Amino acid sequence: MFKALVVTKDEDSGKTSAGVQEIAEDQLPAGDVTVAVEYSTMNYKDGLCIGPGGGLVRKYPHVPGIDFAGTVEASDDDRYKAGDKVVLTGWRVGEAHWGGYAQKARVKADWLVPLPDGLDTRQAMAVGTAGFTAMLAVMALEDHGLKAGDGPVLVTGAAGGVGSVATAILAHLGHEVAAVTGRPETAEYLKSLGASQIVPREEINETVKRPLEGETWAGCVDAVGGAMLARVLGQMKYGASVSAVGLAGGAGLPATVIPFLLRGVNLLGIDSVMQPYDNRLRAWRRIASDLPMDKLEAMVHPATLSDLPQLGADILKGQVKGRVVVDLNG
Ligand SMILES: NC(=O)c1ccc[n+]([C@@H]2O[C@H](COP(=O)([O-])OP(=O)(O)OC[C@H]3O[C@@H](n4cnc5c(N)ncnc54)[C@H](OP(=O)(O)O)[C@@H]3O)[C@@H](O)[C@H]2O)c1
């Protein structure tokens, strides 16, 4: 028997509820590698899966947790053996498949990545899907020409998980980072991660009629979407790129094509879930080399399984700062 956060659904009312339960190993789903999970984390999607489901969860009872890191306990796949340290993000684990909010997980070997040199399992989950996605977003900007010295790079939703990690990586790489936040009280925190400028959310959330404004940003990691992304497109420098990561502010995009046509602005889609294996390895190696571990530690809030229902509700309200690290043995 082992501990897990289990979400159940009342068929009559349709309401879900989440609580810590003991479950048996033979209840685990099919898969070729069994992992003793050491750490997991909390992402926006986890908030949805702990709560009402957001259309992501296929069937109940369900174990959420879209990412985890731990040690292989048993493997039917040649690539992994007992004792190997591994990380998992994406592949709809924690949504369609039982996830990391349990002391054991059983998954497909294809979904795993060996823990990169230079990171332990706790640090890997301090990074988690949010940080992994932030690195994918930075790599996409670099692949489209961004280099240090090009000018300020904007990070939206900066005090959240994706935004905090993107801020720390970009600052470490020598970029001037402008951090957009709706929480003025996080200004010191964002500066400690390396932001040199704080942009109040309301300054950039307001819709303007003009499709183009002054050329301000050399790049952008956008965790917010919606009206803010539309506005930012019109503020990009000639030929600059925006990595579209999230929709914390809305899935719509009330924009014109003018920034693409007159300024050669690029809108780059970032998906962490189905990301090919080689690029996963590349991103994890870059995280180990380009994310300062003291900055990562400053983002961490420790948690245990029983804290997750409350934290899930908090993240849906945009009230979680930085990165939650869930200790499965805590
Ligand atoms: N593409 C992918 O593969 C991928 C992977 C991971 C996450 N995501 C998405 O990326 C987004 C961020 O994820 P996360 O884990 O970083 O979540 P998070 O920790 O909740 O951060 C989101 C941040 O966005 C800001 N925000 C929240 N509501 C807002 C609103 N109405 N208007 C403007 N800003 C708002 C807040 O930052 P401030 O308080 O600083 O303003 C909040 O902290 C989510 O939409 C998530 O689904 C996508």
PDB file of N, CA, C and O in Angstrom, residues 104-170:
ATOM      1  N   LYS A 104       3.918   6.008  -5.700  1.00  0.00           N
ATOM      2  CA  LYS A 104       4.350   5.179  -6.838  1.00  0.00           C
ATOM      3  C   LYS A 104       3.584   5.575  -8.084  1.00  0.00           C
ATOM      4  O   LYS A 104       2.404   5.955  -8.002  1.00  0.00           O
ATOM      5  N   ALA A 105       4.273   5.456  -9.230  1.00  0.00           N
ATOM      6  CA  ALA A 105       3.614   5.709 -10.519  1.00  0.00           C
ATOM      7  C   ALA A 105       4.079   4.644 -11.491  1.00  0.00           C
ATOM      8  O   ALA A 105       5.223   4.161 -11.400  1.00  0.00           O
ATOM      9  N   ARG A 106       3.161   4.241 -12.394  1.00  0.00           N
ATOM     10  CA  ARG A 106       3.563   3.291 -13.442  1.00  0.00           C
ATOM     11  C   ARG A 106       3.247   3.947 -14.788  1.00  0.00           C
ATOM     12  O   ARG A 106       2.104   4.357 -15.030  1.00  0.00           O
ATOM     13  N   VAL A 107       4.283   4.043 -15.639  1.00  0.00           N
ATOM     14  CA  VAL A 107       4.157   4.801 -16.891  1.00  0.00           C
ATOM     15  C   VAL A 107       4.891   4.088 -18.025  1.00  0.00           C
ATOM     16  O   VAL A 107       5.611   3.110 -17.801  1.00  0.00           O
ATOM     17  N   LYS A 108       4.737   4.630 -19.253  1.00  0.00           N
ATOM     18  CA  LYS A 108       5.496   4.117 -20.395  1.00  0.00           C
ATOM     19  C   LYS A 108       6.926   4.647 -20.333  1.00  0.00           C
ATOM     20  O   LYS A 108       7.135   5.836 -20.029  1.00  0.00           O
ATOM     21  N   ALA A 109       7.885   3.783 -20.682  1.00  0.00           N
ATOM     22  CA  ALA A 109       9.291   4.205 -20.669  1.00  0.00           C
ATOM     23  C   ALA A 109       9.513   5.396 -21.602  1.00  0.00           C
ATOM     24  O   ALA A 109      10.337   6.281 -21.316  1.00  0.00           O
ATOM     25  N   ASP A 110       8.770   5.450 -22.715  1.00  0.00           N
ATOM     26  CA  ASP A 110       8.927   6.551 -23.690  1.00  0.00           C
ATOM     27  C   ASP A 110       8.679   7.919 -23.066  1.00  0.00           C
ATOM     28  O   ASP A 110       9.115   8.940 -23.602  1.00  0.00           O
ATOM     29  N   TRP A 111       7.911   7.942 -21.983  1.00  0.00           N
ATOM     30  CA  TRP A 111       7.536   9.228 -21.393  1.00  0.00           C
ATOM     31  C   TRP A 111       8.609   9.759 -20.442  1.00  0.00           C
ATOM     32  O   TRP A 111       8.535  10.910 -20.002  1.00  0.00           O
ATOM     33  N   LEU A 112       9.562   8.906 -20.070  1.00  0.00           N
ATOM     34  CA  LEU A 112      10.552   9.302 -19.063  1.00  0.00           C
ATOM     35  C   LEU A 112      11.783   9.940 -19.701  1.00  0.00           C
ATOM     36  O   LEU A 112      12.089   9.688 -20.861  1.00  0.00           O
ATOM     37  N   VAL A 113      12.485  10.726 -18.902  1.00  0.00           N
ATOM     38  CA  VAL A 113      13.779  11.294 -19.282  1.00  0.00           C
ATOM     39  C   VAL A 113      14.721  10.992 -18.114  1.00  0.00           C
ATOM     40  O   VAL A 113      14.311  11.125 -16.951  1.00  0.00           O
ATOM     41  N   PRO A 114      15.967  10.563 -18.393  1.00  0.00           N
ATOM     42  CA  PRO A 114      16.893  10.372 -17.274  1.00  0.00           C
ATOM     43  C   PRO A 114      17.126  11.707 -16.558  1.00  0.00           C
ATOM     44  O   PRO A 114      17.201  12.749 -17.216  1.00  0.00           O
ATOM     45  N   LEU A 115      17.226  11.659 -15.243  1.00  0.00           N
ATOM     46  CA  LEU A 115      17.506  12.897 -14.487  1.00  0.00           C
ATOM     47  C   LEU A 115      18.822  13.488 -15.006  1.00  0.00           C
ATOM     48  O   LEU A 115      19.837  12.790 -15.060  1.00  0.00           O
ATOM     49  N   PRO A 116      18.809  14.769 -15.438  1.00  0.00           N
ATOM     50  CA  PRO A 116      20.048  15.319 -15.997  1.00  0.00           C
ATOM     51  C   PRO A 116      21.135  15.472 -14.925  1.00  0.00           C
ATOM     52  O   PRO A 116      20.825  15.697 -13.750  1.00  0.00           O
ATOM     53  N   ASP A 117      22.410  15.323 -15.357  1.00  0.00           N
ATOM     54  CA  ASP A 117      23.526  15.552 -14.428  1.00  0.00           C
ATOM     55  C   ASP A 117      23.402  16.956 -13.857  1.00  0.00           C
ATOM     56  O   ASP A 117      23.054  17.893 -14.569  1.00  0.00           O
ATOM     57  N   GLY A 118      23.701  17.089 -12.572  1.00  0.00           N
ATOM     58  CA  GLY A 118      23.697  18.422 -11.966  1.00  0.00           C
ATOM     59  C   GLY A 118      22.393  18.766 -11.282  1.00  0.00           C
ATOM     60  O   GLY A 118      22.290  19.824 -10.659  1.00  0.00           O
ATOM     61  N   LEU A 119      21.358  17.910 -11.414  1.00  0.00           N
ATOM     62  CA  LEU A 119      20.088  18.163 -10.717  1.00  0.00           C
ATOM     63  C   LEU A 119      19.732  16.969  -9.856  1.00  0.00           C
ATOM     64  O   LEU A 119      19.937  15.816 -10.288  1.00  0.00           O
ATOM     65  N   ASP A 120      19.185  17.202  -8.657  1.00  0.00           N
ATOM     66  CA  ASP A 120      18.619  16.079  -7.904  1.00  0.00           C
ATOM     67  C   ASP A 120      17.100  16.072  -8.131  1.00  0.00           C
ATOM     68  O   ASP A 120      16.558  16.970  -8.803  1.00  0.00           O
ATOM     69  N   THR A 121      16.425  15.054  -7.590  1.00  0.00           N
ATOM     70  CA  THR A 121      14.992  14.908  -7.913  1.00  0.00           C
ATOM     71  C   THR A 121      14.170  16.076  -7.340  1.00  0.00           C
ATOM     72  O   THR A 121      13.180  16.489  -7.944  1.00  0.00           O
ATOM     73  N   ARG A 122      14.593  16.631  -6.216  1.00  0.00           N
ATOM     74  CA  ARG A 122      13.851  17.763  -5.654  1.00  0.00           C
ATOM     75  C   ARG A 122      14.007  18.991  -6.553  1.00  0.00           C
ATOM     76  O   ARG A 122      13.041  19.699  -6.848  1.00  0.00           O
ATOM     77  N   GLN A 123      15.254  19.245  -6.999  1.00  0.00           N
ATOM     78  CA  GLN A 123      15.476  20.398  -7.892  1.00  0.00           C
ATOM     79  C   GLN A 123      14.715  20.221  -9.210  1.00  0.00           C
ATOM     80  O   GLN A 123      14.164  21.185  -9.746  1.00  0.00           O
ATOM     81  N   ALA A 124      14.680  18.972  -9.704  1.00  0.00           N
ATOM     82  CA  ALA A 124      13.968  18.730 -10.973  1.00  0.00           C
ATOM     83  C   ALA A 124      12.501  19.107 -10.835  1.00  0.00           C
ATOM     84  O   ALA A 124      11.888  19.624 -11.772  1.00  0.00           O
ATOM     85  N   MET A 125      11.920  18.869  -9.654  1.00  0.00           N
ATOM     86  CA  MET A 125      10.512  19.221  -9.472  1.00  0.00           C
ATOM     87  C   MET A 125      10.321  20.676  -9.037  1.00  0.00           C
ATOM     88  O   MET A 125       9.235  21.228  -9.195  1.00  0.00           O
ATOM     89  N   ALA A 126      11.378  21.300  -8.506  1.00  0.00           N
ATOM     90  CA  ALA A 126      11.298  22.754  -8.321  1.00  0.00           C
ATOM     91  C   ALA A 126      11.193  23.398  -9.706  1.00  0.00           C
ATOM     92  O   ALA A 126      10.525  24.413  -9.889  1.00  0.00           O
ATOM     93  N   VAL A 127      11.830  22.785 -10.695  1.00  0.00           N
ATOM     94  CA  VAL A 127      11.697  23.227 -12.092  1.00  0.00           C
ATOM     95  C   VAL A 127      10.317  22.790 -12.601  1.00  0.00           C
ATOM     96  O   VAL A 127       9.489  23.621 -12.982  1.00  0.00           O
ATOM     97  N   GLY A 128      10.058  21.484 -12.621  1.00  0.00           N
ATOM     98  CA  GLY A 128       8.762  20.935 -13.020  1.00  0.00           C
ATOM     99  C   GLY A 128       8.344  21.330 -14.434  1.00  0.00           C
ATOM    100  O   GLY A 128       9.131  21.894 -15.200  1.00  0.00           O
ATOM    101  N   THR A 129       7.090  21.021 -14.757  1.00  0.00           N
ATOM    102  CA  THR A 129       6.590  21.350 -16.103  1.00  0.00           C
ATOM    103  C   THR A 129       6.686  22.849 -16.369  1.00  0.00           C
ATOM    104  O   THR A 129       7.045  23.265 -17.475  1.00  0.00           O
ATOM    105  N   ALA A 130       6.373  23.663 -15.354  1.00  0.00           N
ATOM    106  CA  ALA A 130       6.392  25.113 -15.563  1.00  0.00           C
ATOM    107  C   ALA A 130       7.793  25.581 -15.968  1.00  0.00           C
ATOM    108  O   ALA A 130       7.959  26.329 -16.932  1.00  0.00           O
ATOM    109  N   GLY A 131       8.814  25.109 -15.235  1.00  0.00           N
ATOM    110  CA  GLY A 131      10.183  25.547 -15.529  1.00  0.00           C
ATOM    111  C   GLY A 131      10.710  24.949 -16.820  1.00  0.00           C
ATOM    112  O   GLY A 131      11.437  25.612 -17.580  1.00  0.00           O
ATOM    113  N   PHE A 132      10.357  23.684 -17.060  1.00  0.00           N
ATOM    114  CA  PHE A 132      10.749  23.023 -18.311  1.00  0.00           C
ATOM    115  C   PHE A 132      10.167  23.807 -19.498  1.00  0.00           C
ATOM    116  O   PHE A 132      10.851  24.067 -20.496  1.00  0.00           O
ATOM    117  N   THR A 133       8.916  24.232 -19.365  1.00  0.00           N
ATOM    118  CA  THR A 133       8.262  24.984 -20.438  1.00  0.00           C
ATOM    119  C   THR A 133       8.904  26.363 -20.596  1.00  0.00           C
ATOM    120  O   THR A 133       9.058  26.859 -21.719  1.00  0.00           O
ATOM    121  N   ALA A 134       9.286  26.968 -19.480  1.00  0.00           N
ATOM    122  CA  ALA A 134       9.979  28.268 -19.554  1.00  0.00           C
ATOM    123  C   ALA A 134      11.264  28.119 -20.359  1.00  0.00           C
ATOM    124  O   ALA A 134      11.597  28.969 -21.196  1.00  0.00           O
ATOM    125  N   MET A 135      11.997  27.017 -20.127  1.00  0.00           N
ATOM    126  CA  MET A 135      13.235  26.805 -20.888  1.00  0.00           C
ATOM    127  C   MET A 135      12.933  26.569 -22.365  1.00  0.00           C
ATOM    128  O   MET A 135      13.635  27.094 -23.236  1.00  0.00           O
ATOM    129  N   LEU A 136      11.881  25.795 -22.671  1.00  0.00           N
ATOM    130  CA  LEU A 136      11.500  25.604 -24.089  1.00  0.00           C
ATOM    131  C   LEU A 136      11.215  26.964 -24.741  1.00  0.00           C
ATOM    132  O   LEU A 136      11.586  27.203 -25.900  1.00  0.00           O
ATOM    133  N   ALA A 137      10.559  27.840 -23.979  1.00  0.00           N
ATOM    134  CA  ALA A 137      10.198  29.157 -24.517  1.00  0.00           C
ATOM    135  C   ALA A 137      11.449  29.999 -24.784  1.00  0.00           C
ATOM    136  O   ALA A 137      11.554  30.667 -25.816  1.00  0.00           O
ATOM    137  N   VAL A 138      12.405  29.950 -23.858  1.00  0.00           N
ATOM    138  CA  VAL A 138      13.661  30.710 -24.042  1.00  0.00           C
ATOM    139  C   VAL A 138      14.436  30.137 -25.230  1.00  0.00           C
ATOM    140  O   VAL A 138      14.949  30.878 -26.080  1.00  0.00           O
ATOM    141  N   MET A 139      14.505  28.801 -25.333  1.00  0.00           N
ATOM    142  CA  MET A 139      15.238  28.174 -26.446  1.00  0.00           C
ATOM    143  C   MET A 139      14.604  28.574 -27.780  1.00  0.00           C
ATOM    144  O   MET A 139      15.312  28.826 -28.761  1.00  0.00           O
ATOM    145  N   ALA A 140      13.275  28.645 -27.821  1.00  0.00           N
ATOM    146  CA  ALA A 140      12.601  29.033 -29.075  1.00  0.00           C
ATOM    147  C   ALA A 140      12.964  30.472 -29.454  1.00  0.00           C
ATOM    148  O   ALA A 140      13.206  30.769 -30.628  1.00  0.00           O
ATOM    149  N   LEU A 141      13.040  31.365 -28.465  1.00  0.00           N
ATOM    150  CA  LEU A 141      13.441  32.752 -28.764  1.00  0.00           C
ATOM    151  C   LEU A 141      14.870  32.781 -29.304  1.00  0.00           C
ATOM    152  O   LEU A 141      15.166  33.477 -30.279  1.00  0.00           O
ATOM    153  N   GLU A 142      15.748  32.003 -28.668  1.00  0.00           N
ATOM    154  CA  GLU A 142      17.144  31.944 -29.135  1.00  0.00           C
ATOM    155  C   GLU A 142      17.217  31.366 -30.552  1.00  0.00           C
ATOM    156  O   GLU A 142      17.957  31.872 -31.404  1.00  0.00           O
ATOM    157  N   ASP A 143      16.446  30.296 -30.793  1.00  0.00           N
ATOM    158  CA  ASP A 143      16.461  29.675 -32.128  1.00  0.00           C
ATOM    159  C   ASP A 143      15.983  30.663 -33.197  1.00  0.00           C
ATOM    160  O   ASP A 143      16.285  30.495 -34.378  1.00  0.00           O
ATOM    161  N   HIS A 144      15.227  31.676 -32.767  1.00  0.00           N
ATOM    162  CA  HIS A 144      14.760  32.705 -33.704  1.00  0.00           C
ATOM    163  C   HIS A 144      15.589  33.979 -33.595  1.00  0.00           C
ATOM    164  O   HIS A 144      15.123  35.049 -33.983  1.00  0.00           O
ATOM    165  N   GLY A 145      16.787  33.870 -33.037  1.00  0.00           N
ATOM    166  CA  GLY A 145      17.749  34.971 -33.147  1.00  0.00           C
ATOM    167  C   GLY A 145      17.994  35.796 -31.904  1.00  0.00           C
ATOM    168  O   GLY A 145      18.881  36.659 -31.919  1.00  0.00           O
ATOM    169  N   LEU A 146      17.240  35.591 -30.808  1.00  0.00           N
ATOM    170  CA  LEU A 146      17.450  36.447 -29.630  1.00  0.00           C
ATOM    171  C   LEU A 146      18.819  36.202 -29.011  1.00  0.00           C
ATOM    172  O   LEU A 146      19.217  35.055 -28.796  1.00  0.00           O
ATOM    173  N   LYS A 147      19.539  37.292 -28.743  1.00  0.00           N
ATOM    174  CA  LYS A 147      20.808  37.160 -28.012  1.00  0.00           C
ATOM    175  C   LYS A 147      20.937  38.298 -27.011  1.00  0.00           C
ATOM    176  O   LYS A 147      20.267  39.343 -27.154  1.00  0.00           O
ATOM    177  N   ALA A 148      21.790  38.066 -25.987  1.00  0.00           N
ATOM    178  CA  ALA A 148      21.981  39.084 -24.947  1.00  0.00           C
ATOM    179  C   ALA A 148      22.438  40.376 -25.611  1.00  0.00           C
ATOM    180  O   ALA A 148      23.235  40.355 -26.542  1.00  0.00           O
ATOM    181  N   GLY A 149      21.901  41.502 -25.136  1.00  0.00           N
ATOM    182  CA  GLY A 149      22.283  42.800 -25.690  1.00  0.00           C
ATOM    183  C   GLY A 149      21.278  43.314 -26.708  1.00  0.00           C
ATOM    184  O   GLY A 149      21.374  44.467 -27.141  1.00  0.00           O
ATOM    185  N   ASP A 150      20.293  42.479 -27.090  1.00  0.00           N
ATOM    186  CA  ASP A 150      19.305  42.910 -28.088  1.00  0.00           C
ATOM    187  C   ASP A 150      18.304  43.910 -27.522  1.00  0.00           C
ATOM    188  O   ASP A 150      17.610  44.578 -28.290  1.00  0.00           O
ATOM    189  N   GLY A 151      18.203  43.968 -26.194  1.00  0.00           N
ATOM    190  CA  GLY A 151      17.220  44.868 -25.581  1.00  0.00           C
ATOM    191  C   GLY A 151      16.399  44.112 -24.561  1.00  0.00           C
ATOM    192  O   GLY A 151      16.594  42.909 -24.355  1.00  0.00           O
ATOM    193  N   PRO A 152      15.471  44.810 -23.886  1.00  0.00           N
ATOM    194  CA  PRO A 152      14.705  44.165 -22.815  1.00  0.00           C
ATOM    195  C   PRO A 152      13.800  43.041 -23.319  1.00  0.00           C
ATOM    196  O   PRO A 152      13.195  43.158 -24.384  1.00  0.00           O
ATOM    197  N   VAL A 153      13.750  41.956 -22.528  1.00  0.00           N
ATOM    198  CA  VAL A 153      12.869  40.830 -22.836  1.00  0.00           C
ATOM    199  C   VAL A 153      11.743  40.843 -21.806  1.00  0.00           C
ATOM    200  O   VAL A 153      11.996  40.918 -20.603  1.00  0.00           O
ATOM    201  N   LEU A 154      10.507  40.800 -22.294  1.00  0.00           N
ATOM    202  CA  LEU A 154       9.337  40.868 -21.420  1.00  0.00           C
ATOM    203  C   LEU A 154       8.936  39.467 -20.977  1.00  0.00           C
ATOM    204  O   LEU A 154       8.938  38.533 -21.782  1.00  0.00           O
ATOM    205  N   VAL A 155       8.597  39.334 -19.687  1.00  0.00           N
ATOM    206  CA  VAL A 155       8.036  38.073 -19.177  1.00  0.00           C
ATOM    207  C   VAL A 155       6.687  38.420 -18.554  1.00  0.00           C
ATOM    208  O   VAL A 155       6.622  39.249 -17.641  1.00  0.00           O
ATOM    209  N   THR A 156       5.608  37.822 -19.058  1.00  0.00           N
ATOM    210  CA  THR A 156       4.282  38.100 -18.481  1.00  0.00           C
ATOM    211  C   THR A 156       3.901  36.994 -17.492  1.00  0.00           C
ATOM    212  O   THR A 156       4.407  35.874 -17.590  1.00  0.00           O
ATOM    213  N   GLY A 157       3.029  37.332 -16.539  1.00  0.00           N
ATOM    214  CA  GLY A 157       2.694  36.368 -15.473  1.00  0.00           C
ATOM    215  C   GLY A 157       3.954  36.028 -14.701  1.00  0.00           C
ATOM    216  O   GLY A 157       4.168  34.883 -14.292  1.00  0.00           O
ATOM    217  N   ALA A 158       4.783  37.054 -14.472  1.00  0.00           N
ATOM    218  CA  ALA A 158       6.166  36.816 -14.031  1.00  0.00           C
ATOM    219  C   ALA A 158       6.269  36.154 -12.659  1.00  0.00           C
ATOM    220  O   ALA A 158       7.203  35.388 -12.419  1.00  0.00           O
ATOM    221  N   ALA A 159       5.338  36.426 -11.737  1.00  0.00           N
ATOM    222  CA  ALA A 159       5.472  35.846 -10.398  1.00  0.00           C
ATOM    223  C   ALA A 159       4.949  34.411 -10.337  1.00  0.00           C
ATOM    224  O   ALA A 159       5.102  33.731  -9.327  1.00  0.00           O
ATOM    225  N   GLY A 160       4.345  33.922 -11.423  1.00  0.00           N
ATOM    226  CA  GLY A 160       3.894  32.533 -11.470  1.00  0.00           C
ATOM    227  C   GLY A 160       5.052  31.587 -11.749  1.00  0.00           C
ATOM    228  O   GLY A 160       6.222  32.011 -11.795  1.00  0.00           O
ATOM    229  N   GLY A 161       4.726  30.296 -11.929  1.00  0.00           N
ATOM    230  CA  GLY A 161       5.769  29.280 -12.096  1.00  0.00           C
ATOM    231  C   GLY A 161       6.578  29.464 -13.373  1.00  0.00           C
ATOM    232  O   GLY A 161       7.808  29.562 -13.341  1.00  0.00           O
ATOM    233  N   VAL A 162       5.905  29.524 -14.524  1.00  0.00           N
ATOM    234  CA  VAL A 162       6.604  29.702 -15.799  1.00  0.00           C
ATOM    235  C   VAL A 162       7.381  31.019 -15.774  1.00  0.00           C
ATOM    236  O   VAL A 162       8.564  31.074 -16.133  1.00  0.00           O
ATOM    237  N   GLY A 163       6.696  32.078 -15.335  1.00  0.00           N
ATOM    238  CA  GLY A 163       7.298  33.409 -15.356  1.00  0.00           C
ATOM    239  C   GLY A 163       8.520  33.517 -14.456  1.00  0.00           C
ATOM    240  O   GLY A 163       9.536  34.110 -14.837  1.00  0.00           O
ATOM    241  N   SER A 164       8.450  32.926 -13.252  1.00  0.00           N
ATOM    242  CA  SER A 164       9.591  33.018 -12.320  1.00  0.00           C
ATOM    243  C   SER A 164      10.821  32.352 -12.923  1.00  0.00           C
ATOM    244  O   SER A 164      11.929  32.910 -12.894  1.00  0.00           O
ATOM    245  N   VAL A 165      10.632  31.143 -13.480  1.00  0.00           N
ATOM    246  CA  VAL A 165      11.787  30.417 -14.025  1.00  0.00           C
ATOM    247  C   VAL A 165      12.311  31.128 -15.272  1.00  0.00           C
ATOM    248  O   VAL A 165      13.531  31.276 -15.452  1.00  0.00           O
ATOM    249  N   ALA A 166      11.402  31.616 -16.132  1.00  0.00           N
ATOM    250  CA  ALA A 166      11.849  32.339 -17.335  1.00  0.00           C
ATOM    251  C   ALA A 166      12.651  33.572 -16.942  1.00  0.00           C
ATOM    252  O   ALA A 166      13.702  33.867 -17.543  1.00  0.00           O
ATOM    253  N   THR A 167      12.191  34.294 -15.918  1.00  0.00           N
ATOM    254  CA  THR A 167      12.904  35.495 -15.458  1.00  0.00           C
ATOM    255  C   THR A 167      14.321  35.133 -15.019  1.00  0.00           C
ATOM    256  O   THR A 167      15.298  35.785 -15.424  1.00  0.00           O
ATOM    257  N   ALA A 168      14.442  34.081 -14.206  1.00  0.00           N
ATOM    258  CA  ALA A 168      15.772  33.704 -13.687  1.00  0.00           C
ATOM    259  C   ALA A 168      16.704  33.234 -14.809  1.00  0.00           C
ATOM    260  O   ALA A 168      17.885  33.591 -14.833  1.00  0.00           O
ATOM    261  N   ILE A 169      16.177  32.459 -15.760  1.00  0.00           N
ATOM    262  CA  ILE A 169      17.031  31.952 -16.854  1.00  0.00           C
ATOM    263  C   ILE A 169      17.483  33.120 -17.732  1.00  0.00           C
ATOM    264  O   ILE A 169      18.673  33.254 -18.056  1.00  0.00           O
ATOM    265  N   LEU A 170      16.540  33.958 -18.136  1.00  0.00           N
ATOM    266  CA  LEU A 170      16.885  35.060 -19.048  1.00  0.00           C
ATOM    267  C   LEU A 170      17.909  36.004 -18.402  1.00  0.00           C
ATOM    268  O   LEU A 170      18.871  36.426 -19.047  1.00  0.00           O
TER     269      LEU A 170
END
